[in-house]
PDB file of C-alpha atoms and ligand atoms in Angstrom:
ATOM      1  CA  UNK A 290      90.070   7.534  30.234  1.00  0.00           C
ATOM      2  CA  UNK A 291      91.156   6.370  27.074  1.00  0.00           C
ATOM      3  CA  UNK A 292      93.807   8.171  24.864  1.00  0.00           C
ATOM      4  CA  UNK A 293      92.370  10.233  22.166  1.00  0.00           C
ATOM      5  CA  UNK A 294      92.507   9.797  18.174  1.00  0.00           C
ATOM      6  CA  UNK A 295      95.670  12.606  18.363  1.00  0.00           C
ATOM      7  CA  UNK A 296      97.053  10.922  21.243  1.00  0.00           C
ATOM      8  CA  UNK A 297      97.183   7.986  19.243  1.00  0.00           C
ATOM      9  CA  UNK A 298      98.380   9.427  16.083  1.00  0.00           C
ATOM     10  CA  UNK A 299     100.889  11.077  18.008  1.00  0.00           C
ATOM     11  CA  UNK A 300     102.311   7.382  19.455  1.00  0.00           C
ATOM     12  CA  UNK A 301     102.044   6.259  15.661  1.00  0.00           C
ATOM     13  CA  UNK A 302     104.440   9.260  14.872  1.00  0.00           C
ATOM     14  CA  UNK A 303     107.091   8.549  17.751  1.00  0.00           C
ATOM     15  CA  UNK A 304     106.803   4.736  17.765  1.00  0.00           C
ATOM     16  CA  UNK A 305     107.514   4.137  13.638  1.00  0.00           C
ATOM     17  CA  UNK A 306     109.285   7.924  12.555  1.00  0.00           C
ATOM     18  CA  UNK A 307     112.529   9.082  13.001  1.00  0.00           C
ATOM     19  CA  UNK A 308     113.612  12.373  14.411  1.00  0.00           C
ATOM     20  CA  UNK A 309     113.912  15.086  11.939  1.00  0.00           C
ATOM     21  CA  UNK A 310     113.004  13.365   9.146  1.00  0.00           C
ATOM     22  CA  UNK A 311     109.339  14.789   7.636  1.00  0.00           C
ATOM     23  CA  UNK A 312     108.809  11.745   5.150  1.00  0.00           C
ATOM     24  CA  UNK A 313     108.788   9.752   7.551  1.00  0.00           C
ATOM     25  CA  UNK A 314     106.624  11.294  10.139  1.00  0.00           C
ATOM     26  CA  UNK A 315     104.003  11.432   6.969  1.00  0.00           C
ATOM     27  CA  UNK A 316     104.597   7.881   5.999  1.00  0.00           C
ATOM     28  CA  UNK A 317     103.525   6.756   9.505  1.00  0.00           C
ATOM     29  CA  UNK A 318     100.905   8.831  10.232  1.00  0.00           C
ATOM     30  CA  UNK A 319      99.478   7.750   6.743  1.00  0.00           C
ATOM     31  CA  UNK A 320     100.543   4.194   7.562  1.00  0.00           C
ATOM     32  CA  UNK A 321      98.157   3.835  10.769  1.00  0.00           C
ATOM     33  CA  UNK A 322      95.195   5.981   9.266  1.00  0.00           C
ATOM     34  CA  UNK A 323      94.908   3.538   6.312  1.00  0.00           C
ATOM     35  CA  UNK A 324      95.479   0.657   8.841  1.00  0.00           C
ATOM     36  CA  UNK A 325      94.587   1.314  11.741  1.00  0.00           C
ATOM     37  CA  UNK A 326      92.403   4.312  12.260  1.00  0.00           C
ATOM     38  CA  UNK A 327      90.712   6.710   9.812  1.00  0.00           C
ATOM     39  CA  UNK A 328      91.730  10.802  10.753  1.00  0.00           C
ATOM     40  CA  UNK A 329      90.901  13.684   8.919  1.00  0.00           C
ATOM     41  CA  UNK A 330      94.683  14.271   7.674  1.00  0.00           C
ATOM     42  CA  UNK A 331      94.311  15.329   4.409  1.00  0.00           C
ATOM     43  CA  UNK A 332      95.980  12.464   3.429  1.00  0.00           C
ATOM     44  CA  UNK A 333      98.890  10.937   0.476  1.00  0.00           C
ATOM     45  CA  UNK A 334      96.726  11.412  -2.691  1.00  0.00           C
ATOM     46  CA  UNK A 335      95.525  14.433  -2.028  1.00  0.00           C
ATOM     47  CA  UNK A 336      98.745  15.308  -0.131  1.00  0.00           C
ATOM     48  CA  UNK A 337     100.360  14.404  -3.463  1.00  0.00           C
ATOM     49  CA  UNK A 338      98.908  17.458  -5.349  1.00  0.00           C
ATOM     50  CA  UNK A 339      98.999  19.988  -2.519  1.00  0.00           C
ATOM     51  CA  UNK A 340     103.033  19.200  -2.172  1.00  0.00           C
ATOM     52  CA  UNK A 341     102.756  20.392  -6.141  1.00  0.00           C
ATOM     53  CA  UNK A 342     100.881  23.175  -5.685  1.00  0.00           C
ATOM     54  CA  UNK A 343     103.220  24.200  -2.848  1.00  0.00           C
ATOM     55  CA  UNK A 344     106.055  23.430  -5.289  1.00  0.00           C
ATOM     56  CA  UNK A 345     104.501  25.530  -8.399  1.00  0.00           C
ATOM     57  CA  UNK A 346     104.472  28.543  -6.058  1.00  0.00           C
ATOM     58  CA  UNK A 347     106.913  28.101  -3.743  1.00  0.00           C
ATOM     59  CA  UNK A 348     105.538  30.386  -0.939  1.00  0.00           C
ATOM     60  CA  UNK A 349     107.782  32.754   1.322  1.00  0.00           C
ATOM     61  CA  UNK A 350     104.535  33.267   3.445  1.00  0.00           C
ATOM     62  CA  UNK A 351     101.280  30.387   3.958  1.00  0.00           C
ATOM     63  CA  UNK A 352      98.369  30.614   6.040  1.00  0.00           C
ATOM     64  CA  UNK A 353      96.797  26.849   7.195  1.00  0.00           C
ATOM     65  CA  UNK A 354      93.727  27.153   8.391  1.00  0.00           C
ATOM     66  CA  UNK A 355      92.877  24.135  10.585  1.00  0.00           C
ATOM     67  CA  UNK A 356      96.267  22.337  11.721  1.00  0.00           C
ATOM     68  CA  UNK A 357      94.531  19.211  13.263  1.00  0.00           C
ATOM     69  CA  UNK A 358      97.893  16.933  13.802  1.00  0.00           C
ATOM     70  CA  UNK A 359      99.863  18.855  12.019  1.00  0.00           C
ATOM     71  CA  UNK A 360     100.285  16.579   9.020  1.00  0.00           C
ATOM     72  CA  UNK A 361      99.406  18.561   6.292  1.00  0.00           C
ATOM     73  CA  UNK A 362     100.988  21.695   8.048  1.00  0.00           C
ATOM     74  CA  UNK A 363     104.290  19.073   7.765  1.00  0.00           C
ATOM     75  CA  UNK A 364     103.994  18.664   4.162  1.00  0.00           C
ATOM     76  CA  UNK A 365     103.528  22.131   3.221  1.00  0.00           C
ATOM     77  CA  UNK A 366     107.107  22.872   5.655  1.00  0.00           C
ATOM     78  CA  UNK A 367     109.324  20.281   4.278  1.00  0.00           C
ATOM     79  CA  UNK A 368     108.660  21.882   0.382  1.00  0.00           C
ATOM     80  CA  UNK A 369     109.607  25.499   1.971  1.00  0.00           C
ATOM     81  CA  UNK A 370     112.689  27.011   1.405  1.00  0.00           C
ATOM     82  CA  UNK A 371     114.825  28.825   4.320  1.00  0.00           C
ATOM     83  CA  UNK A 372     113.090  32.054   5.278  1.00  0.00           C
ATOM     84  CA  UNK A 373     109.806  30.958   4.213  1.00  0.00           C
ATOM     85  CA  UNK A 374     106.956  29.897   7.163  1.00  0.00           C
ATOM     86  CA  UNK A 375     103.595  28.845   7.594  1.00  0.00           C
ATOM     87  CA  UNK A 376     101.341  30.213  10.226  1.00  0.00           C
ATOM     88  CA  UNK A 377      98.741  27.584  10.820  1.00  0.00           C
ATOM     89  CA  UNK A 378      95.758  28.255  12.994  1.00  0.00           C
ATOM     90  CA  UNK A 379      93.814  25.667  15.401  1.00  0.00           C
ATOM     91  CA  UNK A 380      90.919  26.074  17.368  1.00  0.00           C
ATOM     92  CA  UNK A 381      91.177  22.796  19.570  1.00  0.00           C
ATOM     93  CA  UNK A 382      93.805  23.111  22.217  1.00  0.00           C
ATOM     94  CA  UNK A 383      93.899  19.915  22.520  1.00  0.00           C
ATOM     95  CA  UNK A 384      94.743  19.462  18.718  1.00  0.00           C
ATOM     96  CA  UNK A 385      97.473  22.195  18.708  1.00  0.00           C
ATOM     97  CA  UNK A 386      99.140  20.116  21.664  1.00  0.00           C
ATOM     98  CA  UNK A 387      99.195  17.061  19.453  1.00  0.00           C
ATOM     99  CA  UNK A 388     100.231  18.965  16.497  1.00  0.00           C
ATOM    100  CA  UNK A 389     103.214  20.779  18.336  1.00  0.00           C
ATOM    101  CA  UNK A 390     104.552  17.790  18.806  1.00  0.00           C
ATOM    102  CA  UNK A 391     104.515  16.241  15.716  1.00  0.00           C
ATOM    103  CA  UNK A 392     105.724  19.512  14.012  1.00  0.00           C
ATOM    104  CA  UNK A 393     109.102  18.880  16.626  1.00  0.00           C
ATOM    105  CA  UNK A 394     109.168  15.230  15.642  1.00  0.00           C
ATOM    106  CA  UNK A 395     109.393  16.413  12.043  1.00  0.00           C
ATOM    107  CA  UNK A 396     112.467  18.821  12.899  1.00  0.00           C
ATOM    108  CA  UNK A 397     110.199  22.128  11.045  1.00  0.00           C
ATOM    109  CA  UNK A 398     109.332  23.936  13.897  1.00  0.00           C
ATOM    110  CA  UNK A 399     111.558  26.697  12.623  1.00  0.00           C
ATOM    111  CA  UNK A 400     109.581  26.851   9.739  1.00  0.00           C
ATOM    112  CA  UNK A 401     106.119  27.068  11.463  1.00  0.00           C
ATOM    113  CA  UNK A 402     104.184  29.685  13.737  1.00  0.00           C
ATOM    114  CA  UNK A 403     101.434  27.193  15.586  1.00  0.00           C
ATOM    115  CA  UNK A 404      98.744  30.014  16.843  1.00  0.00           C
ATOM    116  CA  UNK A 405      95.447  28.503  19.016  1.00  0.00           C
ATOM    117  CA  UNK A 406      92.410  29.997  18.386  1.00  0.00           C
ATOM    118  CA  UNK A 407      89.543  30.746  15.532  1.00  0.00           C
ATOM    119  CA  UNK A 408      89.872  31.826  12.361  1.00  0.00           C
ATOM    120  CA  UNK A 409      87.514  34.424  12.504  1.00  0.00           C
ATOM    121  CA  UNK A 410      89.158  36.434  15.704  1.00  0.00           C
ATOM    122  CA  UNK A 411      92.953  35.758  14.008  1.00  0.00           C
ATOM    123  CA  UNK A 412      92.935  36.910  10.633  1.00  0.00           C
ATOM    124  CA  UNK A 413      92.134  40.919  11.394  1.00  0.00           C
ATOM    125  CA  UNK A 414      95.708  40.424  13.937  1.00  0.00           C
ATOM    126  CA  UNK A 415      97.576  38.676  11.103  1.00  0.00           C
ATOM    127  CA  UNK A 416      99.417  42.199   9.885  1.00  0.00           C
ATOM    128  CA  UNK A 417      99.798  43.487  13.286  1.00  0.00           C
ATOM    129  CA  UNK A 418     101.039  40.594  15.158  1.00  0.00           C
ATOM    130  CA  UNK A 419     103.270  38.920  12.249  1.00  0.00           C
ATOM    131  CA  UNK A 420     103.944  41.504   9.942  1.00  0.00           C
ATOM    132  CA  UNK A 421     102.725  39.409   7.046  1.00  0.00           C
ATOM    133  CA  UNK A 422     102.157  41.883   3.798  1.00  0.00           C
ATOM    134  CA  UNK A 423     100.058  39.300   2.217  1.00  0.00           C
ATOM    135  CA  UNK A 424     100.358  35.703   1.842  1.00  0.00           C
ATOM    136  CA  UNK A 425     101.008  33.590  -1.150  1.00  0.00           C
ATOM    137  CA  UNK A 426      99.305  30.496  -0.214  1.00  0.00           C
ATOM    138  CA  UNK A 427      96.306  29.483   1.599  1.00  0.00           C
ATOM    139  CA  UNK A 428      95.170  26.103   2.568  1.00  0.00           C
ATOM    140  CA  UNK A 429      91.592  25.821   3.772  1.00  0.00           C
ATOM    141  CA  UNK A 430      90.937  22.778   5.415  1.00  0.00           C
ATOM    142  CA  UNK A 431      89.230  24.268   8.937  1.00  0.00           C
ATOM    143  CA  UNK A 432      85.255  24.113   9.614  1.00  0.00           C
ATOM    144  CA  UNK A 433      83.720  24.159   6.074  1.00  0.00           C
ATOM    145  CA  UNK A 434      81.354  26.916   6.921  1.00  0.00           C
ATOM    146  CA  UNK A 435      84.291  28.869   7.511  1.00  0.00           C
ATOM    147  CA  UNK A 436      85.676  28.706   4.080  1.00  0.00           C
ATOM    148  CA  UNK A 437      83.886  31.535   2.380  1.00  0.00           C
ATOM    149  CA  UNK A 438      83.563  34.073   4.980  1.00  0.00           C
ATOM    150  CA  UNK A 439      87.442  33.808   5.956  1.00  0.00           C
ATOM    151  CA  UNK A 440      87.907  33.819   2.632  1.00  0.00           C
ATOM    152  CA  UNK A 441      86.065  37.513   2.327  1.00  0.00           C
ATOM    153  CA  UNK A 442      87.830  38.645   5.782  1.00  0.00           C
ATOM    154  CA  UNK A 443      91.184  37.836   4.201  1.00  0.00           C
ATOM    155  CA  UNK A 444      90.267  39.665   1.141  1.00  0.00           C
ATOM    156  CA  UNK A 445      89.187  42.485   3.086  1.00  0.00           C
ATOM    157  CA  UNK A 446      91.791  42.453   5.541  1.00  0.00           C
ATOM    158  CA  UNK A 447      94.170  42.450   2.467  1.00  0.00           C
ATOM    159  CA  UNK A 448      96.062  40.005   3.655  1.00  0.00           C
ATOM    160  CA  UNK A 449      94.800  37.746  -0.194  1.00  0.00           C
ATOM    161  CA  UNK A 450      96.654  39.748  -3.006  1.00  0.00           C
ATOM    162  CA  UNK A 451      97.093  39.408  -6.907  1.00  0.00           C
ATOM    163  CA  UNK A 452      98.656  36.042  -7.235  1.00  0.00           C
ATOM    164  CA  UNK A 453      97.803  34.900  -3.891  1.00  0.00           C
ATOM    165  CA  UNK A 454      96.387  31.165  -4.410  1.00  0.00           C
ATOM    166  CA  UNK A 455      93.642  29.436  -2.651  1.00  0.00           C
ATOM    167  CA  UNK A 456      94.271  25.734  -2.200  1.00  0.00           C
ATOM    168  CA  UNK A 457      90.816  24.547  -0.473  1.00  0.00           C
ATOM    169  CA  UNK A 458      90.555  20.737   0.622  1.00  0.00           C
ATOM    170  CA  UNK A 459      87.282  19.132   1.149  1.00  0.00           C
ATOM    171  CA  UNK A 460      85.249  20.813  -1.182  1.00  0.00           C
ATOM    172  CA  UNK A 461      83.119  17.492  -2.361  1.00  0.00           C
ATOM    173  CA  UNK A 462      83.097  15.921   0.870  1.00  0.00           C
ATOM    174  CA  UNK A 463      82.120  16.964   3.462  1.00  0.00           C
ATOM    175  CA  UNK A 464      82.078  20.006   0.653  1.00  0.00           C
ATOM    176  CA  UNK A 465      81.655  23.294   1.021  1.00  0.00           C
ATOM    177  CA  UNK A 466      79.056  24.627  -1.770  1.00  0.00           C
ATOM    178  CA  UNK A 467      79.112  28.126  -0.758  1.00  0.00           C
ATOM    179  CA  UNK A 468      82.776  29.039  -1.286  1.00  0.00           C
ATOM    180  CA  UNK A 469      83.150  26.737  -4.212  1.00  0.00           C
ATOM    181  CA  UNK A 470      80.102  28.816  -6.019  1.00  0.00           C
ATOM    182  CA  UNK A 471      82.245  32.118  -4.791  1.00  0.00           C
ATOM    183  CA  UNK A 472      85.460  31.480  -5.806  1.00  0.00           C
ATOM    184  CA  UNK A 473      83.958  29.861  -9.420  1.00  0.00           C
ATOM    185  CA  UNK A 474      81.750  32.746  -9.941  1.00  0.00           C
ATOM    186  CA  UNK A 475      83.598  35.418  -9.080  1.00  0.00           C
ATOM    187  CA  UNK A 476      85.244  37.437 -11.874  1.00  0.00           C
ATOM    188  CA  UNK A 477      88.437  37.830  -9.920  1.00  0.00           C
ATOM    189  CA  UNK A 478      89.453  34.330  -8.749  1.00  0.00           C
ATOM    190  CA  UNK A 479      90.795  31.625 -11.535  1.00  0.00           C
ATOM    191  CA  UNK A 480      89.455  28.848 -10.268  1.00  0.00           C
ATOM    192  CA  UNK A 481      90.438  24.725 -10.940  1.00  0.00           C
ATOM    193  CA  UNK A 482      89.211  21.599  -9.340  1.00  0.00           C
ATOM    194  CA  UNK A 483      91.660  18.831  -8.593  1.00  0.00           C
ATOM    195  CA  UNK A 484      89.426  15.616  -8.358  1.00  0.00           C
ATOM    196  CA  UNK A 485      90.667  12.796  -6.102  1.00  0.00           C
ATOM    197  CA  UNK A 486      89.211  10.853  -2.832  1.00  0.00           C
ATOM    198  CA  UNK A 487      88.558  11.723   0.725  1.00  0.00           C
ATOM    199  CA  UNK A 488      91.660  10.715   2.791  1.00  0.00           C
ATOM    200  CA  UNK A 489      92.025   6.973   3.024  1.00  0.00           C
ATOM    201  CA  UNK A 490      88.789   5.956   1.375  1.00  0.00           C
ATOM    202  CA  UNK A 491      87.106   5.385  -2.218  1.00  0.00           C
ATOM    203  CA  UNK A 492      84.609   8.100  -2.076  1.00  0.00           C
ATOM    204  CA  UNK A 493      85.104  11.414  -3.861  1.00  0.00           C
ATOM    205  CA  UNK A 494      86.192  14.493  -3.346  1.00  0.00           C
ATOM    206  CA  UNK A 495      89.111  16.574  -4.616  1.00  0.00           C
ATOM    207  CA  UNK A 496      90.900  20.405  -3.510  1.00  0.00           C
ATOM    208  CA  UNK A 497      89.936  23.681  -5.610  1.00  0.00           C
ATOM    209  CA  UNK A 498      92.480  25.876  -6.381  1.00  0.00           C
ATOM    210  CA  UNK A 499      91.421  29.359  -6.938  1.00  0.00           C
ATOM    211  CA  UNK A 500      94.107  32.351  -7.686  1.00  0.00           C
ATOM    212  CA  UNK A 501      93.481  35.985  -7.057  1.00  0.00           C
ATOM    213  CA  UNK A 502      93.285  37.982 -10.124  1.00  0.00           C
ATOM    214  CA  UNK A 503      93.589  40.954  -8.084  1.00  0.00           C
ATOM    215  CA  UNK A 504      90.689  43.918  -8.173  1.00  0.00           C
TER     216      UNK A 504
HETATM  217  N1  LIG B1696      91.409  28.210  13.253  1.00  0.00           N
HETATM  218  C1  LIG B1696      90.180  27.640  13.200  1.00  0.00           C
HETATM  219  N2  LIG B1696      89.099  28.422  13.080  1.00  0.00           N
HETATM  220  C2  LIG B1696      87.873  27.837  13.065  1.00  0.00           C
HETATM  221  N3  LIG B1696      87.669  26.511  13.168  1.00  0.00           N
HETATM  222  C3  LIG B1696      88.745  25.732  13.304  1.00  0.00           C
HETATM  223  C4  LIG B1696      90.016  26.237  13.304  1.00  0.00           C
HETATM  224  N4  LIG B1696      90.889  25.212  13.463  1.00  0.00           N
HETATM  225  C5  LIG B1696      90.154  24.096  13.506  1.00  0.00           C
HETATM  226  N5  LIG B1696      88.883  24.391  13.464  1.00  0.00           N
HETATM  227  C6  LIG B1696      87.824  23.451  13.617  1.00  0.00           C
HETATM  228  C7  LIG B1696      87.835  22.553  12.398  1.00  0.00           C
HETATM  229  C8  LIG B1696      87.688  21.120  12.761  1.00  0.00           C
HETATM  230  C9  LIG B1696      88.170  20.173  11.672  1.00  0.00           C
HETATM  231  C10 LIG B1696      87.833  20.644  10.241  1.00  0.00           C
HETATM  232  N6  LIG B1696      87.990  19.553   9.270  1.00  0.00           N
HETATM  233  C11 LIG B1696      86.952  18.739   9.015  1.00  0.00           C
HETATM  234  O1  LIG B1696      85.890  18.870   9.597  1.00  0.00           O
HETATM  235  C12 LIG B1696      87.136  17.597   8.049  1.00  0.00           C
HETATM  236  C13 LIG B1696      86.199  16.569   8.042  1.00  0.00           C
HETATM  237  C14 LIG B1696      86.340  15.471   7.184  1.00  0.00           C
HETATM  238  C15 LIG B1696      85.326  14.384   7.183  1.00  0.00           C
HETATM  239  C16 LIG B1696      84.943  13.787   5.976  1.00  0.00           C
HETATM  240  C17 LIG B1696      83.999  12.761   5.970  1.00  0.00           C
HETATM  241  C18 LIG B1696      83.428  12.342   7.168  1.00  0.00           C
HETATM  242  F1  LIG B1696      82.530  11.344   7.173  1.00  0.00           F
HETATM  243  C19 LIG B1696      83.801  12.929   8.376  1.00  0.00           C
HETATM  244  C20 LIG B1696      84.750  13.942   8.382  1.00  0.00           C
HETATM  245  C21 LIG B1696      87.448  15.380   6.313  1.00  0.00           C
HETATM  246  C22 LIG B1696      88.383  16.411   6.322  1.00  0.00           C
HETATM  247  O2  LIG B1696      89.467  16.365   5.497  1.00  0.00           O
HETATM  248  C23 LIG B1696      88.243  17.519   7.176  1.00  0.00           C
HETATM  249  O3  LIG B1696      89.176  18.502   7.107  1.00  0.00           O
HETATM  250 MG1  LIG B1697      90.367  18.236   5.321  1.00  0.00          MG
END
């Protein structure tokens, strides 16, 4: 049968990239979605103001939720200094096999824990099974439907503390209304909308950052 999207992405990444070099795995993998296929990276603009937000709080600990190919979980690893990690979950195996690989490709995998499976089963094991207090970033950008309640199992998990900062992507299209109305609303998240365009394309949509105020 015929390769898949990753598969392809993943050819893009070891045909034009060199080893151990992040920009570079970025620039192609943003070179052949603009070109040559459309993916669901998150992509350069918006890419551009999550590498600032990662900057601004320069995270020992991130959660990704929703690794795909690994490109966004790139960019957040290549801002990170050493001793700092992010655990990025994915529910598609065949995703996480994809993304594995272009983590290596990258030369981060020291700076990443890859973990298979949903969000919902992972996040009450997150203490337990890494030891994480509480983490300082989170970048949503799994099944929108998923947004809010992980949000409240993370909250109630404590594993979202005061300062912790939500960095949500997607939130115009394909949007996610509910946690965008909780996060806004609620008296303990401070809450700002970056506008910009889904990932290769014209139409809107933009990544809401929302930081914990604490309780
Ligand atoms: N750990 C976990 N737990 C639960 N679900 C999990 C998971 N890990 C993965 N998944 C399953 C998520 C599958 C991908 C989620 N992302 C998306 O669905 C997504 C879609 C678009 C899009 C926009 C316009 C269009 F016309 C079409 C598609 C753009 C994006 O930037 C997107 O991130
Ligand atoms: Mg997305």
């Amino acid at each position: 049968t015929r390769t898949s999207r990753p598969q392809r992405i993943l050819k893009a990444v070891q045909r034009k990239a060199t080893v151990g070099d992040p920009q570079s795995v970025i620039t192609a993998i943003d070179h052949f979605c603009r070109h040559r296929e459309w993916a669901m990276n998150v992509g350069d603009e918006k890419g551009s103001i999550l590498d600032s937000v990662v900057s601004e709080v320069s995270p020992v600990t991130v959660l990704e939720l929703g690794t795909y190919c690994g490109y966004s979980t790139v960019r957040i690893a290549r801002l990170l200094p050493p001793g700092a990690c992010v655990i990025t979950l994915e529910f598609n195996p065949d995703y996480a096999a994809i993304a594995r690989q272009v983590i290596k490709w990258s030369g981060l995998e020291d700076k990443v824990q890859l973990v298979e499976g949903a969000s919902g089963d992972w996040i009450p094991w997150m203490k337990e099974h890494f030891g994480v207090q509480a983490f300082d970033l989170v970048f949503l950008d799994h099944w929108k439907e998923r947004y809010l309640p992980d949000t409240k199992l993370l909250e109630e998990c404590g594993l979202i503390q005061k300062g912790t900062v939500l960095l949500a992507d997607n939130v115009i299209c394909p949007g996610t209304p509910d946690y965008l109305e909780y996060v806004r609303n609620s008296p303990r998240y401070n809450s700002h909308y970056y506008r910009s365009h889904l990932e290769y394309t014209k139409a809107e949509d933009g990544l809401e950052k929302s930081v914990f105020l604490g309780y």
